[in-house]
Amino acid sequence: MMTSAESPRQVPGEIVTRFAPSPTGRLHLGHAVSAIRAHDFARADGGRFLLRIEDIDGTRSRPEHVETILADLAWLGLTWDELSFQSQRLALYEAALAELRTIGLLYPCFCTRAEIAEAMTAPHGPVAAYPGTCRGLDAAHRLHEPHAWRLDMARAVARAGPLAFIDGGEVHPATPLVQGDVVLARKDAPASYHLAVTVDDAAQGVTDVVRGRDLFEATHVHRLLQALLGLPTPAYHHHALLAGPDGTRLAKRHGAPALAAMREAGEDGRAVADALRAGCLPAGFSTANA
Ligand code: GLU
């Protein structure tokens, strides 16, 4: 029997949302849409809006991007109640990882990127998920070598049983199995996106996750991790992505200006935010088919 997704608290003033950018580049209009939606969702209810900088990827995160992100959001007229940095919360992720390791759901993975790419190109065509090369290895004597930690997805799913989550008010069964043995701690970072985001949303009391449709598939994994770690499930609100003139997801190649460039050119950020709220997009941009 499917367990229903837990109903999140919807008491006025208790809504908590967040915007969680990775400081690996400059924000563009697509990010602005996401930040404004999350902000307004909380504010409409007198709730709290958190800003969380997802900077666990030390090789790609840059402090100067953090400064720019804060300036961009302020320029749009957004205010936040809390500012946090994932790089300062590593102990929380390590504790969650230890819990999953103790219940036997993790295994170390020593594969290099090249080996994974090769293993995923099977003779009958590319496979969608990591094929489990390191699962079942007797690796105790190799733990001094660089390694990631992967979730044994089949065991995890069997342990958790059927799960669901609410997105846009509709109940969706969680089907994380297709994503295979996802990485929860990387060779170069003590947590992956999946682990950090799940732990933080719970620890920070996020009731409603408002983010782009590109993260819908990841939600299946997050729902599973919540069940395994005994964490509450927020309500999800995945929104359509902005698309460029060719109908594909907005990217640099579309020439979408960075928010910082618009700001520096003297544009009025609050007016830009209001136009986005009203669904007015620059010529050629759309939210259709994104
Ligand atoms: N840090 C992620 C990104 O910049 C977003 C995480 C989330 O909203 O769950 O794409």
mmCIF file of C-alpha atoms and ligand atoms in Angstrom:
data_model
loop_
_atom_site.group_PDB
_atom_site.id
_atom_site.type_symbol
_atom_site.label_atom_id
_atom_site.label_comp_id
_atom_site.label_asym_id
_atom_site.label_seq_id
_atom_site.Cartn_x
_atom_site.Cartn_y
_atom_site.Cartn_z
ATOM 1 C CA MET A 1 0.000 0.000 0.000
ATOM 2 C CA MET A 2 1.333 3.404 -0.841
ATOM 3 C CA THR A 3 1.950 5.655 2.141
ATOM 4 C CA SER A 4 0.609 9.108 1.417
ATOM 5 C CA ALA A 5 3.037 12.017 1.357
ATOM 6 C CA GLU A 6 2.933 13.754 4.698
ATOM 7 C CA SER A 7 0.878 16.928 4.623
ATOM 8 C CA PRO A 8 3.153 19.814 5.357
ATOM 9 C CA ARG A 9 2.125 22.473 7.848
ATOM 10 C CA GLN A 10 0.115 25.105 6.031
ATOM 11 C CA VAL A 11 -0.681 27.333 8.989
ATOM 12 C CA PRO A 12 -0.413 31.025 7.977
ATOM 13 C CA GLY A 13 2.924 32.505 9.004
ATOM 14 C CA GLU A 14 4.568 29.105 9.257
ATOM 15 C CA ILE A 15 5.560 28.714 5.631
ATOM 16 C CA VAL A 16 9.325 28.521 5.161
ATOM 17 C CA THR A 17 10.841 28.572 1.662
ATOM 18 C CA ARG A 18 14.365 28.929 0.406
ATOM 19 C CA PHE A 19 16.402 29.904 -2.622
ATOM 20 C CA ALA A 20 19.532 27.790 -2.846
ATOM 21 C CA PRO A 21 21.918 28.965 -5.570
ATOM 22 C CA SER A 22 25.304 27.392 -6.222
ATOM 23 C CA PRO A 23 27.920 30.173 -6.470
ATOM 24 C CA THR A 24 29.490 28.739 -9.592
ATOM 25 C CA GLY A 25 28.470 31.522 -11.963
ATOM 26 C CA ARG A 26 26.301 34.590 -12.346
ATOM 27 C CA LEU A 27 22.526 34.469 -11.951
ATOM 28 C CA HIS A 28 20.310 35.006 -14.986
ATOM 29 C CA LEU A 29 16.592 35.606 -15.461
ATOM 30 C CA GLY A 30 15.767 31.925 -14.854
ATOM 31 C CA HIS A 31 17.293 32.159 -11.386
ATOM 32 C CA ALA A 32 15.406 35.403 -10.787
ATOM 33 C CA VAL A 33 12.095 33.659 -11.565
ATOM 34 C CA SER A 34 12.898 30.906 -9.076
ATOM 35 C CA ALA A 35 14.044 33.264 -6.326
ATOM 36 C CA ILE A 36 11.014 35.544 -6.751
ATOM 37 C CA ARG A 37 8.585 32.617 -6.668
ATOM 38 C CA ALA A 38 10.105 31.155 -3.514
ATOM 39 C CA HIS A 39 10.276 34.582 -1.877
ATOM 40 C CA ASP A 40 6.705 35.575 -2.747
ATOM 41 C CA PHE A 41 5.318 32.167 -1.735
ATOM 42 C CA ALA A 42 6.585 32.716 1.806
ATOM 43 C CA ARG A 43 5.889 36.440 2.002
ATOM 44 C CA ALA A 44 2.280 36.088 0.786
ATOM 45 C CA ASP A 45 1.661 34.108 3.925
ATOM 46 C CA GLY A 46 3.786 36.128 6.332
ATOM 47 C CA GLY A 47 6.262 33.254 6.332
ATOM 48 C CA ARG A 48 10.044 33.088 6.178
ATOM 49 C CA PHE A 49 12.332 33.084 3.171
ATOM 50 C CA LEU A 50 15.831 31.657 3.543
ATOM 51 C CA LEU A 51 18.858 32.115 1.334
ATOM 52 C CA ARG A 52 21.178 29.133 1.281
ATOM 53 C CA ILE A 53 24.447 29.233 -0.631
ATOM 54 C CA GLU A 54 25.167 25.728 -1.922
ATOM 55 C CA ASP A 55 28.947 25.936 -1.919
ATOM 56 C CA ILE A 56 30.050 22.399 -1.052
ATOM 57 C CA ASP A 57 31.693 22.052 -4.448
ATOM 58 C CA GLY A 58 34.986 23.712 -3.480
ATOM 59 C CA THR A 59 36.427 23.401 -6.962
ATOM 60 C CA ARG A 60 33.648 25.345 -8.711
ATOM 61 C CA SER A 61 32.308 27.698 -6.008
ATOM 62 C CA ARG A 62 33.728 31.248 -5.928
ATOM 63 C CA PRO A 63 33.333 33.819 -3.105
ATOM 64 C CA GLU A 64 32.970 36.631 -5.656
ATOM 65 C CA HIS A 65 29.860 34.934 -7.036
ATOM 66 C CA VAL A 66 28.355 34.959 -3.524
ATOM 67 C CA GLU A 67 28.761 38.748 -3.348
ATOM 68 C CA THR A 68 27.165 39.121 -6.759
ATOM 69 C CA ILE A 69 24.235 36.841 -5.859
ATOM 70 C CA LEU A 70 23.452 38.845 -2.725
ATOM 71 C CA ALA A 71 23.627 42.120 -4.671
ATOM 72 C CA ASP A 72 21.419 40.705 -7.468
ATOM 73 C CA LEU A 73 18.697 39.522 -5.080
ATOM 74 C CA ALA A 74 18.693 42.824 -3.183
ATOM 75 C CA TRP A 75 18.471 44.636 -6.561
ATOM 76 C CA LEU A 76 15.344 42.587 -7.367
ATOM 77 C CA GLY A 77 13.865 43.864 -4.093
ATOM 78 C CA LEU A 78 14.004 40.497 -2.304
ATOM 79 C CA THR A 79 14.753 40.208 1.413
ATOM 80 C CA TRP A 80 15.729 37.091 3.319
ATOM 81 C CA ASP A 81 15.465 36.075 6.956
ATOM 82 C CA GLU A 82 18.515 33.875 7.129
ATOM 83 C CA LEU A 83 21.697 33.434 5.120
ATOM 84 C CA SER A 84 23.512 30.118 5.376
ATOM 85 C CA PHE A 85 26.441 28.430 3.642
ATOM 86 C CA GLN A 86 26.576 24.693 3.100
ATOM 87 C CA SER A 87 30.362 24.772 3.489
ATOM 88 C CA GLN A 88 29.749 25.630 7.171
ATOM 89 C CA ARG A 89 27.348 22.744 7.733
ATOM 90 C CA LEU A 90 29.540 19.789 6.803
ATOM 91 C CA ALA A 91 29.237 18.137 10.230
ATOM 92 C CA LEU A 92 25.488 17.721 9.659
ATOM 93 C CA TYR A 93 26.051 15.932 6.363
ATOM 94 C CA GLU A 94 28.753 13.736 7.873
ATOM 95 C CA ALA A 95 26.339 12.671 10.631
ATOM 96 C CA ALA A 96 23.666 11.746 8.084
ATOM 97 C CA LEU A 97 26.219 9.838 6.044
ATOM 98 C CA ALA A 98 27.370 7.942 9.129
ATOM 99 C CA GLU A 99 23.765 7.000 9.893
ATOM 100 C CA LEU A 100 23.245 5.563 6.406
ATOM 101 C CA ARG A 101 26.583 3.766 6.547
ATOM 102 C CA THR A 102 25.689 2.199 9.898
ATOM 103 C CA ILE A 103 22.491 0.720 8.502
ATOM 104 C CA GLY A 104 24.482 -0.757 5.621
ATOM 105 C CA LEU A 105 23.095 1.306 2.769
ATOM 106 C CA LEU A 106 26.329 2.898 1.514
ATOM 107 C CA TYR A 107 29.356 1.513 -0.232
ATOM 108 C CA PRO A 108 32.644 3.147 -1.224
ATOM 109 C CA CYS A 109 33.174 3.702 -4.944
ATOM 110 C CA PHE A 110 36.703 3.985 -6.313
ATOM 111 C CA CYS A 111 35.762 4.424 -9.966
ATOM 112 C CA THR A 112 37.275 7.304 -11.902
ATOM 113 C CA ARG A 113 35.128 9.478 -14.136
ATOM 114 C CA ALA A 114 36.587 7.752 -17.187
ATOM 115 C CA GLU A 115 35.765 4.290 -15.821
ATOM 116 C CA ILE A 116 32.201 5.327 -15.054
ATOM 117 C CA ALA A 117 31.769 6.844 -18.525
ATOM 118 C CA GLU A 118 33.053 3.611 -20.068
ATOM 119 C CA ALA A 119 30.889 1.367 -17.867
ATOM 120 C CA MET A 120 27.823 3.442 -18.721
ATOM 121 C CA THR A 121 28.365 2.929 -22.445
ATOM 122 C CA ALA A 122 27.188 -0.661 -22.656
ATOM 123 C CA PRO A 123 27.386 -2.550 -26.016
ATOM 124 C CA HIS A 124 23.611 -2.246 -26.436
ATOM 125 C CA GLY A 125 23.704 1.532 -25.877
ATOM 126 C CA PRO A 126 24.296 3.903 -22.987
ATOM 127 C CA VAL A 127 22.836 2.904 -19.618
ATOM 128 C CA ALA A 128 21.042 5.506 -17.566
ATOM 129 C CA ALA A 129 22.613 4.893 -14.194
ATOM 130 C CA TYR A 130 25.877 3.793 -12.567
ATOM 131 C CA PRO A 131 26.033 0.021 -13.144
ATOM 132 C CA GLY A 132 27.172 -0.812 -9.612
ATOM 133 C CA THR A 133 30.804 -1.670 -10.420
ATOM 134 C CA CYS A 134 31.982 -1.166 -6.806
ATOM 135 C CA ARG A 135 28.871 -2.582 -5.109
ATOM 136 C CA GLY A 136 29.806 -5.716 -3.186
ATOM 137 C CA LEU A 137 33.572 -5.024 -3.287
ATOM 138 C CA ASP A 138 35.433 -6.021 -0.166
ATOM 139 C CA ALA A 139 36.890 -2.542 0.246
ATOM 140 C CA ALA A 140 37.786 -2.270 3.931
ATOM 141 C CA HIS A 141 41.531 -2.284 3.171
ATOM 142 C CA ARG A 142 41.188 0.353 0.407
ATOM 143 C CA LEU A 143 39.479 3.120 2.358
ATOM 144 C CA HIS A 144 42.711 5.177 2.421
ATOM 145 C CA GLU A 145 42.337 5.555 -1.373
ATOM 146 C CA PRO A 146 40.200 8.410 -2.726
ATOM 147 C CA HIS A 147 36.590 7.234 -2.899
ATOM 148 C CA ALA A 148 33.006 8.423 -3.122
ATOM 149 C CA TRP A 149 30.103 6.933 -1.135
ATOM 150 C CA ARG A 150 27.168 5.594 -3.106
ATOM 151 C CA LEU A 151 23.704 4.639 -1.940
ATOM 152 C CA ASP A 152 22.811 0.993 -2.567
ATOM 153 C CA MET A 153 19.563 2.038 -4.209
ATOM 154 C CA ALA A 154 17.851 -1.358 -4.370
ATOM 155 C CA ARG A 155 18.440 -1.988 -0.664
ATOM 156 C CA ALA A 156 17.450 1.554 0.261
ATOM 157 C CA VAL A 157 14.187 1.336 -1.685
ATOM 158 C CA ALA A 158 13.406 -2.068 -0.167
ATOM 159 C CA ARG A 159 14.005 -0.710 3.314
ATOM 160 C CA ALA A 160 11.921 2.452 2.834
ATOM 161 C CA GLY A 161 8.939 0.808 1.105
ATOM 162 C CA PRO A 162 6.551 2.760 -1.164
ATOM 163 C CA LEU A 163 6.824 6.530 -0.843
ATOM 164 C CA ALA A 164 5.180 9.578 -2.336
ATOM 165 C CA PHE A 165 5.537 13.341 -2.342
ATOM 166 C CA ILE A 166 3.290 16.258 -3.175
ATOM 167 C CA ASP A 167 4.205 18.484 -6.098
ATOM 168 C CA GLY A 168 1.928 21.345 -7.039
ATOM 169 C CA GLY A 169 -0.800 19.820 -4.869
ATOM 170 C CA GLU A 170 -0.673 16.438 -6.624
ATOM 171 C CA VAL A 171 0.587 13.224 -5.052
ATOM 172 C CA HIS A 172 3.452 11.580 -6.987
ATOM 173 C CA PRO A 173 4.776 8.104 -6.179
ATOM 174 C CA ALA A 174 8.545 8.330 -5.587
ATOM 175 C CA THR A 175 10.479 6.172 -8.070
ATOM 176 C CA PRO A 176 14.175 6.681 -7.251
ATOM 177 C CA LEU A 177 15.226 3.177 -8.350
ATOM 178 C CA VAL A 178 15.746 4.299 -11.962
ATOM 179 C CA GLN A 179 18.443 6.723 -10.827
ATOM 180 C CA GLY A 180 20.660 3.884 -9.660
ATOM 181 C CA ASP A 181 23.263 4.067 -6.905
ATOM 182 C CA VAL A 182 23.534 7.850 -6.575
ATOM 183 C CA VAL A 183 26.604 9.454 -4.996
ATOM 184 C CA LEU A 184 26.010 10.848 -1.491
ATOM 185 C CA ALA A 185 29.593 11.905 -0.726
ATOM 186 C CA ARG A 186 32.049 12.763 -3.470
ATOM 187 C CA LYS A 187 35.757 12.103 -3.655
ATOM 188 C CA ASP A 188 36.396 15.838 -3.389
ATOM 189 C CA ALA A 189 33.440 16.893 -1.202
ATOM 190 C CA PRO A 190 32.024 15.320 1.967
ATOM 191 C CA ALA A 191 28.448 15.497 0.667
ATOM 192 C CA SER A 192 26.689 15.477 -2.684
ATOM 193 C CA TYR A 193 23.887 17.821 -3.685
ATOM 194 C CA HIS A 194 21.269 15.135 -2.886
ATOM 195 C CA LEU A 195 22.451 14.614 0.682
ATOM 196 C CA ALA A 196 23.122 18.251 1.571
ATOM 197 C CA VAL A 197 19.836 19.562 0.204
ATOM 198 C CA THR A 198 17.779 16.898 1.995
ATOM 199 C CA VAL A 199 19.513 17.407 5.325
ATOM 200 C CA ASP A 200 19.348 21.204 5.092
ATOM 201 C CA ASP A 201 15.704 21.468 4.052
ATOM 202 C CA ALA A 202 14.791 19.425 7.137
ATOM 203 C CA ALA A 203 17.236 21.102 9.531
ATOM 204 C CA GLN A 204 16.096 24.548 8.429
ATOM 205 C CA GLY A 205 12.400 23.733 8.760
ATOM 206 C CA VAL A 206 11.629 24.312 5.076
ATOM 207 C CA THR A 207 7.923 23.573 4.564
ATOM 208 C CA ASP A 208 7.732 24.328 0.838
ATOM 209 C CA VAL A 209 10.431 23.771 -1.763
ATOM 210 C CA VAL A 210 9.887 26.088 -4.722
ATOM 211 C CA ARG A 211 12.372 25.357 -7.532
ATOM 212 C CA GLY A 212 12.709 24.673 -11.246
ATOM 213 C CA ARG A 213 11.273 21.655 -13.038
ATOM 214 C CA ASP A 214 14.832 20.463 -13.784
ATOM 215 C CA LEU A 215 15.048 19.222 -10.183
ATOM 216 C CA PHE A 216 11.822 17.189 -10.239
ATOM 217 C CA GLU A 217 13.677 13.886 -10.804
ATOM 218 C CA ALA A 218 16.045 14.659 -7.926
ATOM 219 C CA THR A 219 13.022 14.973 -5.638
ATOM 220 C CA HIS A 220 12.476 11.206 -5.902
ATOM 221 C CA VAL A 221 15.908 10.672 -4.353
ATOM 222 C CA HIS A 222 15.325 13.369 -1.723
ATOM 223 C CA ARG A 223 12.042 11.732 -0.687
ATOM 224 C CA LEU A 224 13.851 8.423 -0.208
ATOM 225 C CA LEU A 225 16.618 10.022 1.861
ATOM 226 C CA GLN A 226 13.991 11.714 4.047
ATOM 227 C CA ALA A 227 12.423 8.324 4.760
ATOM 228 C CA LEU A 228 15.772 6.666 5.516
ATOM 229 C CA LEU A 229 16.909 9.478 7.812
ATOM 230 C CA GLY A 230 13.528 9.987 9.508
ATOM 231 C CA LEU A 231 13.164 13.556 8.213
ATOM 232 C CA PRO A 232 9.928 15.404 7.375
ATOM 233 C CA THR A 233 8.842 15.866 3.758
ATOM 234 C CA PRO A 234 8.180 19.405 2.541
ATOM 235 C CA ALA A 235 5.600 20.184 -0.148
ATOM 236 C CA TYR A 236 7.182 20.709 -3.555
ATOM 237 C CA HIS A 237 6.310 23.315 -6.158
ATOM 238 C CA HIS A 238 8.398 22.730 -9.285
ATOM 239 C CA HIS A 239 7.905 25.499 -11.797
ATOM 240 C CA ALA A 240 8.450 25.657 -15.557
ATOM 241 C CA LEU A 241 11.886 26.774 -16.668
ATOM 242 C CA LEU A 242 12.519 29.802 -18.824
ATOM 243 C CA ALA A 243 13.258 28.873 -22.400
ATOM 244 C CA GLY A 244 15.267 30.712 -25.034
ATOM 245 C CA PRO A 245 14.087 31.475 -28.589
ATOM 246 C CA ASP A 246 14.729 27.849 -29.670
ATOM 247 C CA GLY A 247 12.394 26.515 -26.967
ATOM 248 C CA THR A 248 15.167 24.942 -24.892
ATOM 249 C CA ARG A 249 16.103 25.763 -21.319
ATOM 250 C CA LEU A 250 17.646 29.199 -20.909
ATOM 251 C CA ALA A 251 21.438 29.082 -21.065
ATOM 252 C CA LYS A 252 24.348 31.406 -21.716
ATOM 253 C CA ARG A 253 24.348 30.606 -25.419
ATOM 254 C CA HIS A 254 20.922 32.271 -25.713
ATOM 255 C CA GLY A 255 22.593 35.518 -24.788
ATOM 256 C CA ALA A 256 20.392 35.851 -21.705
ATOM 257 C CA PRO A 257 21.928 38.728 -19.796
ATOM 258 C CA ALA A 258 23.259 38.046 -16.310
ATOM 259 C CA LEU A 259 21.318 39.895 -13.622
ATOM 260 C CA ALA A 260 24.586 41.589 -12.659
ATOM 261 C CA ALA A 261 24.951 42.990 -16.172
ATOM 262 C CA MET A 262 21.399 44.393 -16.079
ATOM 263 C CA ARG A 263 22.084 45.876 -12.651
ATOM 264 C CA GLU A 264 25.339 47.450 -13.773
ATOM 265 C CA ALA A 265 23.610 48.854 -16.852
ATOM 266 C CA GLY A 266 21.320 50.788 -14.515
ATOM 267 C CA GLU A 267 18.109 48.792 -15.022
ATOM 268 C CA ASP A 268 15.537 49.004 -12.228
ATOM 269 C CA GLY A 269 15.621 45.601 -10.507
ATOM 270 C CA ARG A 270 12.246 45.983 -8.821
ATOM 271 C CA ALA A 271 10.650 46.757 -12.169
ATOM 272 C CA VAL A 272 12.361 43.676 -13.658
ATOM 273 C CA ALA A 273 11.007 41.555 -10.766
ATOM 274 C CA ASP A 274 7.487 42.942 -11.236
ATOM 275 C CA ALA A 275 7.618 42.231 -14.963
ATOM 276 C CA LEU A 276 8.657 38.627 -14.263
ATOM 277 C CA ARG A 277 5.826 38.300 -11.716
ATOM 278 C CA ALA A 278 3.409 39.468 -14.397
ATOM 279 C CA GLY A 279 4.840 36.889 -16.825
ATOM 280 C CA CYS A 280 6.407 39.552 -19.076
ATOM 281 C CA LEU A 281 9.591 38.122 -20.531
ATOM 282 C CA PRO A 282 12.112 39.707 -22.879
ATOM 283 C CA ALA A 283 11.393 39.099 -26.573
ATOM 284 C CA GLY A 284 12.046 35.503 -27.581
ATOM 285 C CA PHE A 285 11.932 34.058 -24.059
ATOM 286 C CA SER A 286 9.071 31.872 -22.841
ATOM 287 C CA THR A 287 8.150 29.433 -20.125
ATOM 288 C CA ALA A 288 6.497 27.068 -22.609
ATOM 289 C CA ASN A 289 8.033 23.638 -23.303
ATOM 290 C CA ALA A 290 10.862 24.322 -20.885
HETATM 291 N N1 GLU B 1 21.807 24.525 -5.792
HETATM 292 C C1 GLU B 1 20.888 24.062 -6.796
HETATM 293 C C2 GLU B 1 21.110 24.823 -8.075
HETATM 294 O O1 GLU B 1 21.697 25.898 -8.070
HETATM 295 C C3 GLU B 1 19.427 24.246 -6.408
HETATM 296 C C4 GLU B 1 19.067 23.390 -5.279
HETATM 297 C C5 GLU B 1 17.591 23.289 -4.966
HETATM 298 O O2 GLU B 1 16.829 24.241 -5.171
HETATM 299 O O3 GLU B 1 17.211 22.238 -4.459
HETATM 300 O O4 GLU B 1 20.708 24.339 -9.110
#
